[in-house]
Amino acid sequence: MKKLIIGLVLSLMLLTMFSACSTTNELVFADAGWDSIKFHNAVAGFIATNAFGYDNWREVSGTTPITHQGTLTGEINVHMEEWTDNISTYQQDLEDGKLKEVGINFDDNYQGFYVPRYVIEGDAERGIEPMAPDLKTVQDLKKYKDVFPDDEQPDKGRIYGAIPGWEIDNIMHNKYLYNGLDENFNYFRPGSDPALSAALSGAYEKGEPVVGYYWEPTWLLGKYDFVLLEDHPYDPTKPEEYAEGKTECPPVRVTIAVSNEFFEKDPEYCVFLSKYRSSSQLTSEALAHIQETGDNHMDTAKWYLKKYDEFLDDWLDPDKAQLIRDALK
């Protein structure tokens, strides 16, 4: 019996050691809850397992503050989308050496009031004539309240605002008031992202005029041709003017960050991350692919890497680029 117990203990110890070893070659990404970060995780994860020798990769889910904190503590190895303006401590954490910023994923993400391009230019293929040919700026909207009627109050136009509870909703409402749009328009809050996207996409599919808040990158702006209305230039020395709705919404630097421990552990993979670069347009295109096809994030990552094969040469050494091409066959 004693030998049996000793044997069982040894077996359990070996099993524990094996389990521990099986997870040491795992890469952990942040999942802050939106589709674009899941997509970029899939691209970087596919490359990690097929070119850098990782056995697997997984995501740790949480809010923006939680996933950022997870990167600081080392629970998360890689954060593919640090929305720097949305993390109050980001710059200080960086200066204090609590994490490493290895690159910029994209910094051309915009938000504001959008209209379908056919509203301004028309669409001959769809038989749509221009409805507001001189519409270019937020201020120009005052001339076109009849183009964007509010069905519930026909004597006024309707502007779809942002989601209640989002800080940008306060800013967009301030913009609406600052530009005197309240005289001729109602500011309508849809209540949720699905409700807002349904209002804009529904109007687009019907070829109807619509104006509303949206942001990049998103599947909606990847699938449909919307135009961002111009506004007064943003002055970084006067950020309060942006909060008051007096200027355009500035783009946010969306960076790729890694934990200090991971930066020391795998500098080669961090070099790849430093070369990784996308854009709002490319990310929106990938999200639109998910929306239209029903593909999951990994299938979309493979589709993306095949379509933009040249990125492999920008990001990777030739031998590793070939490993990815072989894995995609």
mmCIF file of C-alpha atoms in Angstrom:
data_model
loop_
_atom_site.group_PDB
_atom_site.id
_atom_site.type_symbol
_atom_site.label_atom_id
_atom_site.label_comp_id
_atom_site.label_asym_id
_atom_site.label_seq_id
_atom_site.Cartn_x
_atom_site.Cartn_y
_atom_site.Cartn_z
ATOM 1 C CA MET A 1 0.000 0.000 0.000
ATOM 2 C CA LYS A 2 2.831 2.376 0.865
ATOM 3 C CA LYS A 3 4.456 1.762 -2.532
ATOM 4 C CA LEU A 4 1.094 2.357 -4.219
ATOM 5 C CA ILE A 5 0.649 5.681 -2.449
ATOM 6 C CA ILE A 6 4.186 6.744 -3.318
ATOM 7 C CA GLY A 7 3.544 5.742 -6.923
ATOM 8 C CA LEU A 8 0.339 7.757 -7.050
ATOM 9 C CA VAL A 9 2.054 10.797 -5.541
ATOM 10 C CA LEU A 10 4.880 10.570 -8.093
ATOM 11 C CA SER A 11 2.358 10.211 -10.915
ATOM 12 C CA LEU A 12 0.470 13.291 -9.726
ATOM 13 C CA MET A 13 3.714 15.240 -9.462
ATOM 14 C CA LEU A 14 4.686 14.289 -13.005
ATOM 15 C CA LEU A 15 1.212 15.165 -14.278
ATOM 16 C CA THR A 16 1.410 18.541 -12.553
ATOM 17 C CA MET A 17 4.851 19.184 -14.020
ATOM 18 C CA PHE A 18 3.625 18.205 -17.495
ATOM 19 C CA SER A 19 0.592 20.487 -17.202
ATOM 20 C CA ALA A 20 2.785 23.351 -16.111
ATOM 21 C CA CYS A 21 5.165 22.775 -19.003
ATOM 22 C CA SER A 22 2.298 22.595 -21.472
ATOM 23 C CA THR A 23 1.187 26.130 -20.608
ATOM 24 C CA THR A 24 4.590 27.804 -20.395
ATOM 25 C CA ASN A 25 4.660 28.257 -24.169
ATOM 26 C CA GLU A 26 1.314 30.022 -24.296
ATOM 27 C CA LEU A 27 0.776 33.614 -25.382
ATOM 28 C CA VAL A 28 -1.835 35.673 -23.530
ATOM 29 C CA PHE A 29 -3.629 38.592 -25.208
ATOM 30 C CA ALA A 30 -5.935 41.242 -23.794
ATOM 31 C CA ASP A 31 -9.593 41.099 -24.832
ATOM 32 C CA ALA A 32 -11.135 44.440 -23.902
ATOM 33 C CA GLY A 33 -14.504 43.457 -25.319
ATOM 34 C CA TRP A 34 -14.758 44.754 -28.873
ATOM 35 C CA ASP A 35 -14.406 43.009 -32.221
ATOM 36 C CA SER A 36 -11.419 44.903 -33.572
ATOM 37 C CA ILE A 37 -9.116 43.825 -30.741
ATOM 38 C CA LYS A 38 -10.321 40.217 -31.123
ATOM 39 C CA PHE A 39 -9.489 40.406 -34.825
ATOM 40 C CA HIS A 40 -5.990 41.783 -34.224
ATOM 41 C CA ASN A 41 -5.441 39.169 -31.511
ATOM 42 C CA ALA A 42 -6.310 36.470 -34.040
ATOM 43 C CA VAL A 43 -3.848 37.828 -36.610
ATOM 44 C CA ALA A 44 -1.025 38.158 -34.080
ATOM 45 C CA GLY A 45 -1.948 34.831 -32.457
ATOM 46 C CA PHE A 46 -1.902 32.963 -35.766
ATOM 47 C CA ILE A 47 1.537 34.352 -36.498
ATOM 48 C CA ALA A 48 2.736 33.465 -32.989
ATOM 49 C CA THR A 49 1.770 29.806 -33.283
ATOM 50 C CA ASN A 50 2.897 29.327 -36.874
ATOM 51 C CA ALA A 51 6.114 31.342 -36.986
ATOM 52 C CA PHE A 52 7.348 31.861 -33.426
ATOM 53 C CA GLY A 53 6.898 28.411 -31.912
ATOM 54 C CA TYR A 54 4.075 29.096 -29.468
ATOM 55 C CA ASP A 55 1.924 26.074 -28.665
ATOM 56 C CA ASN A 56 -1.233 28.140 -28.317
ATOM 57 C CA TRP A 57 -2.634 31.526 -27.424
ATOM 58 C CA ARG A 58 -5.599 32.716 -25.431
ATOM 59 C CA GLU A 59 -7.356 35.914 -24.356
ATOM 60 C CA VAL A 60 -8.052 37.410 -20.932
ATOM 61 C CA SER A 61 -11.332 39.317 -21.027
ATOM 62 C CA GLY A 62 -12.102 42.492 -19.129
ATOM 63 C CA THR A 63 -12.861 46.190 -19.384
ATOM 64 C CA THR A 64 -10.346 48.724 -20.649
ATOM 65 C CA PRO A 65 -8.977 49.507 -17.140
ATOM 66 C CA ILE A 66 -8.837 45.829 -16.172
ATOM 67 C CA THR A 67 -6.984 44.643 -19.287
ATOM 68 C CA HIS A 68 -4.562 47.562 -18.997
ATOM 69 C CA GLN A 69 -3.892 46.608 -15.381
ATOM 70 C CA GLY A 70 -3.433 42.989 -16.448
ATOM 71 C CA THR A 71 -0.676 44.127 -18.805
ATOM 72 C CA LEU A 72 1.010 46.017 -15.975
ATOM 73 C CA THR A 73 0.965 42.976 -13.683
ATOM 74 C CA GLY A 74 2.078 40.533 -16.388
ATOM 75 C CA GLU A 75 -1.101 38.476 -16.367
ATOM 76 C CA ILE A 76 -1.465 39.656 -19.971
ATOM 77 C CA ASN A 77 1.529 39.445 -22.313
ATOM 78 C CA VAL A 78 0.251 41.505 -25.267
ATOM 79 C CA HIS A 79 -2.342 44.263 -25.568
ATOM 80 C CA MET A 80 -3.051 44.882 -29.261
ATOM 81 C CA GLU A 81 -5.266 47.952 -28.739
ATOM 82 C CA GLU A 82 -4.368 50.351 -25.956
ATOM 83 C CA TRP A 83 -6.728 53.279 -26.587
ATOM 84 C CA THR A 84 -4.376 55.720 -24.960
ATOM 85 C CA ASP A 85 -6.763 58.666 -24.563
ATOM 86 C CA ASN A 86 -9.252 56.441 -22.754
ATOM 87 C CA ILE A 87 -6.768 55.366 -20.072
ATOM 88 C CA SER A 88 -6.028 58.241 -17.722
ATOM 89 C CA THR A 89 -2.842 56.642 -16.344
ATOM 90 C CA TYR A 90 -1.419 55.355 -19.627
ATOM 91 C CA GLN A 91 1.245 57.999 -20.219
ATOM 92 C CA GLN A 92 2.327 58.026 -16.593
ATOM 93 C CA ASP A 93 2.493 54.222 -16.507
ATOM 94 C CA LEU A 94 4.671 54.347 -19.604
ATOM 95 C CA GLU A 95 6.967 56.984 -18.121
ATOM 96 C CA ASP A 96 7.194 55.010 -14.878
ATOM 97 C CA GLY A 97 8.321 51.934 -16.792
ATOM 98 C CA LYS A 98 5.355 49.779 -15.824
ATOM 99 C CA LEU A 99 4.904 48.442 -19.372
ATOM 100 C CA LYS A 100 6.476 48.690 -22.817
ATOM 101 C CA GLU A 101 4.870 50.354 -25.823
ATOM 102 C CA VAL A 102 6.218 48.499 -28.849
ATOM 103 C CA GLY A 103 4.254 50.081 -31.676
ATOM 104 C CA ILE A 104 1.168 51.841 -33.012
ATOM 105 C CA ASN A 105 -1.609 49.633 -34.353
ATOM 106 C CA PHE A 106 -3.471 52.566 -35.938
ATOM 107 C CA ASP A 107 -3.930 56.270 -35.284
ATOM 108 C CA ASP A 108 -6.345 57.315 -38.021
ATOM 109 C CA ASN A 109 -9.534 56.439 -36.153
ATOM 110 C CA TYR A 110 -12.165 59.152 -36.411
ATOM 111 C CA GLN A 111 -15.605 59.816 -35.017
ATOM 112 C CA GLY A 112 -18.274 62.436 -35.491
ATOM 113 C CA PHE A 113 -21.377 63.037 -37.617
ATOM 114 C CA TYR A 114 -21.535 60.948 -40.805
ATOM 115 C CA VAL A 115 -23.833 60.927 -43.844
ATOM 116 C CA PRO A 116 -24.002 58.429 -46.742
ATOM 117 C CA ARG A 117 -21.918 59.601 -49.693
ATOM 118 C CA TYR A 118 -24.956 59.398 -51.960
ATOM 119 C CA VAL A 119 -26.592 62.189 -49.947
ATOM 120 C CA ILE A 120 -23.887 64.547 -51.240
ATOM 121 C CA GLU A 121 -22.875 63.022 -54.555
ATOM 122 C CA GLY A 122 -25.813 60.841 -55.505
ATOM 123 C CA ASP A 123 -25.469 57.264 -56.780
ATOM 124 C CA ALA A 124 -26.202 56.721 -60.465
ATOM 125 C CA GLU A 125 -26.204 52.923 -60.149
ATOM 126 C CA ARG A 126 -28.923 53.085 -57.512
ATOM 127 C CA GLY A 127 -30.806 55.904 -59.237
ATOM 128 C CA ILE A 128 -30.190 58.317 -56.370
ATOM 129 C CA GLU A 129 -29.851 62.018 -57.098
ATOM 130 C CA PRO A 130 -27.717 64.266 -54.851
ATOM 131 C CA MET A 131 -29.839 65.509 -51.945
ATOM 132 C CA ALA A 132 -27.411 67.931 -50.293
ATOM 133 C CA PRO A 133 -24.685 68.654 -52.884
ATOM 134 C CA ASP A 134 -23.101 71.451 -50.843
ATOM 135 C CA LEU A 135 -23.049 69.569 -47.545
ATOM 136 C CA LYS A 136 -19.476 69.439 -46.314
ATOM 137 C CA THR A 137 -19.332 70.543 -42.688
ATOM 138 C CA VAL A 138 -21.291 70.125 -39.472
ATOM 139 C CA GLN A 139 -22.235 73.785 -39.797
ATOM 140 C CA ASP A 140 -23.734 73.155 -43.255
ATOM 141 C CA LEU A 141 -26.368 70.887 -41.713
ATOM 142 C CA LYS A 142 -28.401 73.951 -40.739
ATOM 143 C CA LYS A 143 -29.308 74.371 -44.431
ATOM 144 C CA TYR A 144 -30.588 70.816 -44.810
ATOM 145 C CA LYS A 145 -33.083 70.049 -42.076
ATOM 146 C CA ASP A 146 -35.678 69.134 -44.721
ATOM 147 C CA VAL A 147 -33.303 66.505 -46.158
ATOM 148 C CA PHE A 148 -33.136 64.641 -42.826
ATOM 149 C CA PRO A 149 -36.743 64.779 -41.556
ATOM 150 C CA ASP A 150 -37.734 63.465 -38.150
ATOM 151 C CA ASP A 151 -40.750 61.223 -38.796
ATOM 152 C CA GLU A 152 -42.046 61.931 -35.301
ATOM 153 C CA GLN A 153 -41.791 65.717 -35.757
ATOM 154 C CA PRO A 154 -41.834 66.521 -39.494
ATOM 155 C CA ASP A 155 -41.142 70.239 -39.037
ATOM 156 C CA LYS A 156 -37.683 69.351 -37.708
ATOM 157 C CA GLY A 157 -34.793 67.251 -38.886
ATOM 158 C CA ARG A 158 -33.275 64.359 -36.949
ATOM 159 C CA ILE A 159 -29.649 63.819 -35.987
ATOM 160 C CA TYR A 160 -28.787 60.462 -34.464
ATOM 161 C CA GLY A 161 -26.587 61.024 -31.448
ATOM 162 C CA ALA A 162 -24.202 58.734 -29.589
ATOM 163 C CA ILE A 163 -25.026 56.151 -26.940
ATOM 164 C CA PRO A 164 -26.281 57.446 -23.574
ATOM 165 C CA GLY A 165 -23.609 56.966 -20.932
ATOM 166 C CA TRP A 166 -20.704 57.353 -23.356
ATOM 167 C CA GLU A 167 -18.610 60.480 -22.802
ATOM 168 C CA ILE A 168 -18.698 61.172 -26.553
ATOM 169 C CA ASP A 169 -22.480 61.537 -26.307
ATOM 170 C CA ASN A 170 -22.034 64.619 -24.117
ATOM 171 C CA ILE A 171 -19.498 66.009 -26.583
ATOM 172 C CA MET A 172 -21.692 65.399 -29.633
ATOM 173 C CA HIS A 173 -24.694 66.939 -27.881
ATOM 174 C CA ASN A 174 -22.544 69.971 -27.046
ATOM 175 C CA LYS A 175 -21.581 70.140 -30.736
ATOM 176 C CA TYR A 176 -25.258 70.026 -31.684
ATOM 177 C CA LEU A 177 -26.001 72.931 -29.323
ATOM 178 C CA TYR A 178 -22.868 74.957 -30.094
ATOM 179 C CA ASN A 179 -23.649 74.986 -33.815
ATOM 180 C CA GLY A 180 -27.278 75.981 -33.289
ATOM 181 C CA LEU A 181 -28.594 72.743 -34.753
ATOM 182 C CA ASP A 182 -31.191 72.543 -31.975
ATOM 183 C CA GLU A 183 -33.154 75.231 -33.833
ATOM 184 C CA ASN A 184 -34.005 72.880 -36.701
ATOM 185 C CA PHE A 185 -33.024 69.380 -35.580
ATOM 186 C CA ASN A 186 -33.854 66.950 -32.814
ATOM 187 C CA TYR A 187 -30.912 65.131 -31.249
ATOM 188 C CA PHE A 188 -32.120 61.543 -31.055
ATOM 189 C CA ARG A 189 -30.282 59.068 -28.801
ATOM 190 C CA PRO A 190 -30.827 55.502 -30.090
ATOM 191 C CA GLY A 191 -30.079 53.881 -26.721
ATOM 192 C CA SER A 192 -27.601 51.220 -27.844
ATOM 193 C CA ASP A 193 -24.945 50.464 -30.445
ATOM 194 C CA PRO A 194 -27.173 47.900 -32.245
ATOM 195 C CA ALA A 195 -30.015 50.433 -32.399
ATOM 196 C CA LEU A 196 -27.722 53.122 -33.797
ATOM 197 C CA SER A 197 -26.124 50.844 -36.391
ATOM 198 C CA ALA A 198 -29.577 49.560 -37.384
ATOM 199 C CA ALA A 199 -30.827 53.112 -37.957
ATOM 200 C CA LEU A 200 -27.857 54.053 -40.132
ATOM 201 C CA SER A 201 -27.557 50.775 -42.048
ATOM 202 C CA GLY A 202 -31.325 50.554 -42.538
ATOM 203 C CA ALA A 203 -31.432 54.002 -44.117
ATOM 204 C CA TYR A 204 -28.404 53.201 -46.277
ATOM 205 C CA GLU A 205 -29.920 49.987 -47.614
ATOM 206 C CA LYS A 206 -33.044 51.929 -48.626
ATOM 207 C CA GLY A 207 -31.062 54.797 -50.148
ATOM 208 C CA GLU A 208 -32.600 57.258 -47.699
ATOM 209 C CA PRO A 209 -30.920 60.329 -46.196
ATOM 210 C CA VAL A 210 -29.611 59.967 -42.654
ATOM 211 C CA VAL A 211 -27.120 61.802 -40.456
ATOM 212 C CA GLY A 212 -25.723 60.493 -37.220
ATOM 213 C CA TYR A 213 -22.824 59.849 -34.931
ATOM 214 C CA TYR A 214 -20.506 56.929 -35.590
ATOM 215 C CA TRP A 215 -16.875 55.989 -35.160
ATOM 216 C CA GLU A 216 -14.006 54.092 -36.760
ATOM 217 C CA PRO A 217 -13.025 51.319 -37.029
ATOM 218 C CA THR A 218 -16.383 49.533 -37.235
ATOM 219 C CA TRP A 219 -18.040 47.011 -39.518
ATOM 220 C CA LEU A 220 -20.627 49.594 -40.566
ATOM 221 C CA LEU A 221 -18.059 52.026 -41.959
ATOM 222 C CA GLY A 222 -16.211 49.137 -43.552
ATOM 223 C CA LYS A 223 -19.321 47.918 -45.347
ATOM 224 C CA TYR A 224 -20.995 51.200 -46.308
ATOM 225 C CA ASP A 225 -19.680 54.394 -47.890
ATOM 226 C CA PHE A 226 -20.249 57.144 -45.336
ATOM 227 C CA VAL A 227 -18.627 60.593 -45.271
ATOM 228 C CA LEU A 228 -17.458 62.254 -42.056
ATOM 229 C CA LEU A 229 -18.641 65.849 -41.923
ATOM 230 C CA GLU A 230 -15.803 68.301 -41.367
ATOM 231 C CA ASP A 231 -15.592 70.581 -38.345
ATOM 232 C CA HIS A 232 -13.296 73.245 -36.921
ATOM 233 C CA PRO A 233 -9.734 71.894 -36.498
ATOM 234 C CA TYR A 234 -8.820 70.410 -33.142
ATOM 235 C CA ASP A 235 -6.301 72.470 -31.144
ATOM 236 C CA PRO A 236 -4.304 70.235 -28.767
ATOM 237 C CA THR A 237 -3.489 73.287 -26.637
ATOM 238 C CA LYS A 238 -7.217 73.821 -26.029
ATOM 239 C CA PRO A 239 -8.683 70.383 -25.275
ATOM 240 C CA GLU A 240 -11.591 72.005 -23.479
ATOM 241 C CA GLU A 241 -12.891 73.224 -26.853
ATOM 242 C CA TYR A 242 -13.214 69.622 -28.006
ATOM 243 C CA ALA A 243 -15.154 68.722 -24.854
ATOM 244 C CA GLU A 244 -17.421 71.712 -25.499
ATOM 245 C CA GLY A 245 -18.189 70.449 -29.006
ATOM 246 C CA LYS A 246 -16.443 73.301 -30.772
ATOM 247 C CA THR A 247 -13.969 71.250 -32.814
ATOM 248 C CA GLU A 248 -13.527 67.998 -34.695
ATOM 249 C CA CYS A 249 -12.897 64.833 -32.714
ATOM 250 C CA PRO A 250 -9.147 64.130 -32.752
ATOM 251 C CA PRO A 251 -7.935 60.617 -33.598
ATOM 252 C CA VAL A 252 -6.669 58.443 -30.758
ATOM 253 C CA ARG A 253 -3.261 56.732 -30.771
ATOM 254 C CA VAL A 254 -4.098 53.048 -30.473
ATOM 255 C CA THR A 255 -0.876 51.391 -29.424
ATOM 256 C CA ILE A 256 0.448 47.858 -28.999
ATOM 257 C CA ALA A 257 1.860 47.312 -25.526
ATOM 258 C CA VAL A 258 3.430 44.364 -23.737
ATOM 259 C CA SER A 259 4.244 43.553 -20.152
ATOM 260 C CA ASN A 260 7.787 44.206 -18.982
ATOM 261 C CA GLU A 261 8.261 40.506 -18.284
ATOM 262 C CA PHE A 262 7.219 39.517 -21.803
ATOM 263 C CA PHE A 263 9.398 42.216 -23.359
ATOM 264 C CA GLU A 264 12.406 40.585 -21.722
ATOM 265 C CA LYS A 265 11.211 37.031 -22.413
ATOM 266 C CA ASP A 266 10.565 37.289 -26.163
ATOM 267 C CA PRO A 267 12.275 40.284 -27.794
ATOM 268 C CA GLU A 268 12.003 38.644 -31.231
ATOM 269 C CA TYR A 269 8.211 38.556 -31.127
ATOM 270 C CA CYS A 270 8.214 42.126 -29.818
ATOM 271 C CA VAL A 271 10.176 43.174 -32.920
ATOM 272 C CA PHE A 272 7.362 41.708 -35.020
ATOM 273 C CA LEU A 273 4.807 43.650 -32.939
ATOM 274 C CA SER A 274 6.818 46.845 -33.451
ATOM 275 C CA LYS A 275 6.439 46.378 -37.226
ATOM 276 C CA TYR A 276 2.765 45.421 -37.085
ATOM 277 C CA ARG A 277 0.602 48.228 -38.426
ATOM 278 C CA SER A 278 -2.968 48.504 -39.634
ATOM 279 C CA SER A 279 -5.430 51.350 -40.153
ATOM 280 C CA SER A 280 -9.030 52.165 -39.372
ATOM 281 C CA GLN A 281 -9.961 51.423 -42.977
ATOM 282 C CA LEU A 282 -8.282 48.005 -42.974
ATOM 283 C CA THR A 283 -9.737 47.100 -39.586
ATOM 284 C CA SER A 284 -13.210 48.243 -40.627
ATOM 285 C CA GLU A 285 -12.875 46.110 -43.767
ATOM 286 C CA ALA A 286 -12.083 43.057 -41.648
ATOM 287 C CA LEU A 287 -15.022 43.747 -39.330
ATOM 288 C CA ALA A 288 -17.307 44.135 -42.340
ATOM 289 C CA HIS A 289 -16.066 40.748 -43.569
ATOM 290 C CA ILE A 290 -17.119 39.207 -40.248
ATOM 291 C CA GLN A 291 -20.518 40.895 -40.468
ATOM 292 C CA GLU A 292 -21.178 39.841 -44.060
ATOM 293 C CA THR A 293 -19.845 36.279 -44.010
ATOM 294 C CA GLY A 294 -20.358 35.131 -40.435
ATOM 295 C CA ASP A 295 -16.698 34.061 -40.286
ATOM 296 C CA ASN A 296 -15.125 33.999 -36.845
ATOM 297 C CA HIS A 297 -12.125 36.140 -35.951
ATOM 298 C CA MET A 298 -9.557 33.455 -36.802
ATOM 299 C CA ASP A 299 -11.100 32.711 -40.200
ATOM 300 C CA THR A 300 -11.124 36.448 -40.862
ATOM 301 C CA ALA A 301 -7.481 36.752 -39.789
ATOM 302 C CA LYS A 302 -6.527 34.074 -42.338
ATOM 303 C CA TRP A 303 -8.598 35.784 -45.046
ATOM 304 C CA TYR A 304 -6.912 39.089 -44.191
ATOM 305 C CA LEU A 305 -3.380 37.658 -44.302
ATOM 306 C CA LYS A 306 -4.079 36.049 -47.672
ATOM 307 C CA LYS A 307 -5.580 39.221 -49.118
ATOM 308 C CA TYR A 308 -2.786 41.451 -47.810
ATOM 309 C CA ASP A 309 0.059 39.008 -48.302
ATOM 310 C CA GLU A 310 2.550 41.873 -48.703
ATOM 311 C CA PHE A 311 2.186 42.723 -45.011
ATOM 312 C CA LEU A 312 4.050 39.519 -44.152
ATOM 313 C CA ASP A 313 7.171 40.883 -45.858
ATOM 314 C CA ASP A 314 6.814 44.150 -43.923
ATOM 315 C CA TRP A 315 6.366 42.453 -40.554
ATOM 316 C CA LEU A 316 8.521 39.324 -40.701
ATOM 317 C CA ASP A 317 11.856 37.941 -41.776
ATOM 318 C CA PRO A 318 11.630 35.978 -45.058
ATOM 319 C CA ASP A 319 11.781 32.567 -43.380
ATOM 320 C CA LYS A 320 8.980 33.400 -40.962
ATOM 321 C CA ALA A 321 6.908 35.008 -43.698
ATOM 322 C CA GLN A 322 7.164 31.752 -45.637
ATOM 323 C CA LEU A 323 6.043 29.753 -42.594
ATOM 324 C CA ILE A 324 2.872 31.851 -42.463
ATOM 325 C CA ARG A 325 2.255 31.459 -46.188
ATOM 326 C CA ASP A 326 2.654 27.710 -45.837
ATOM 327 C CA ALA A 327 0.219 27.664 -42.908
ATOM 328 C CA LEU A 328 -2.341 29.568 -44.946
ATOM 329 C CA LYS A 329 -2.382 27.053 -47.810
#
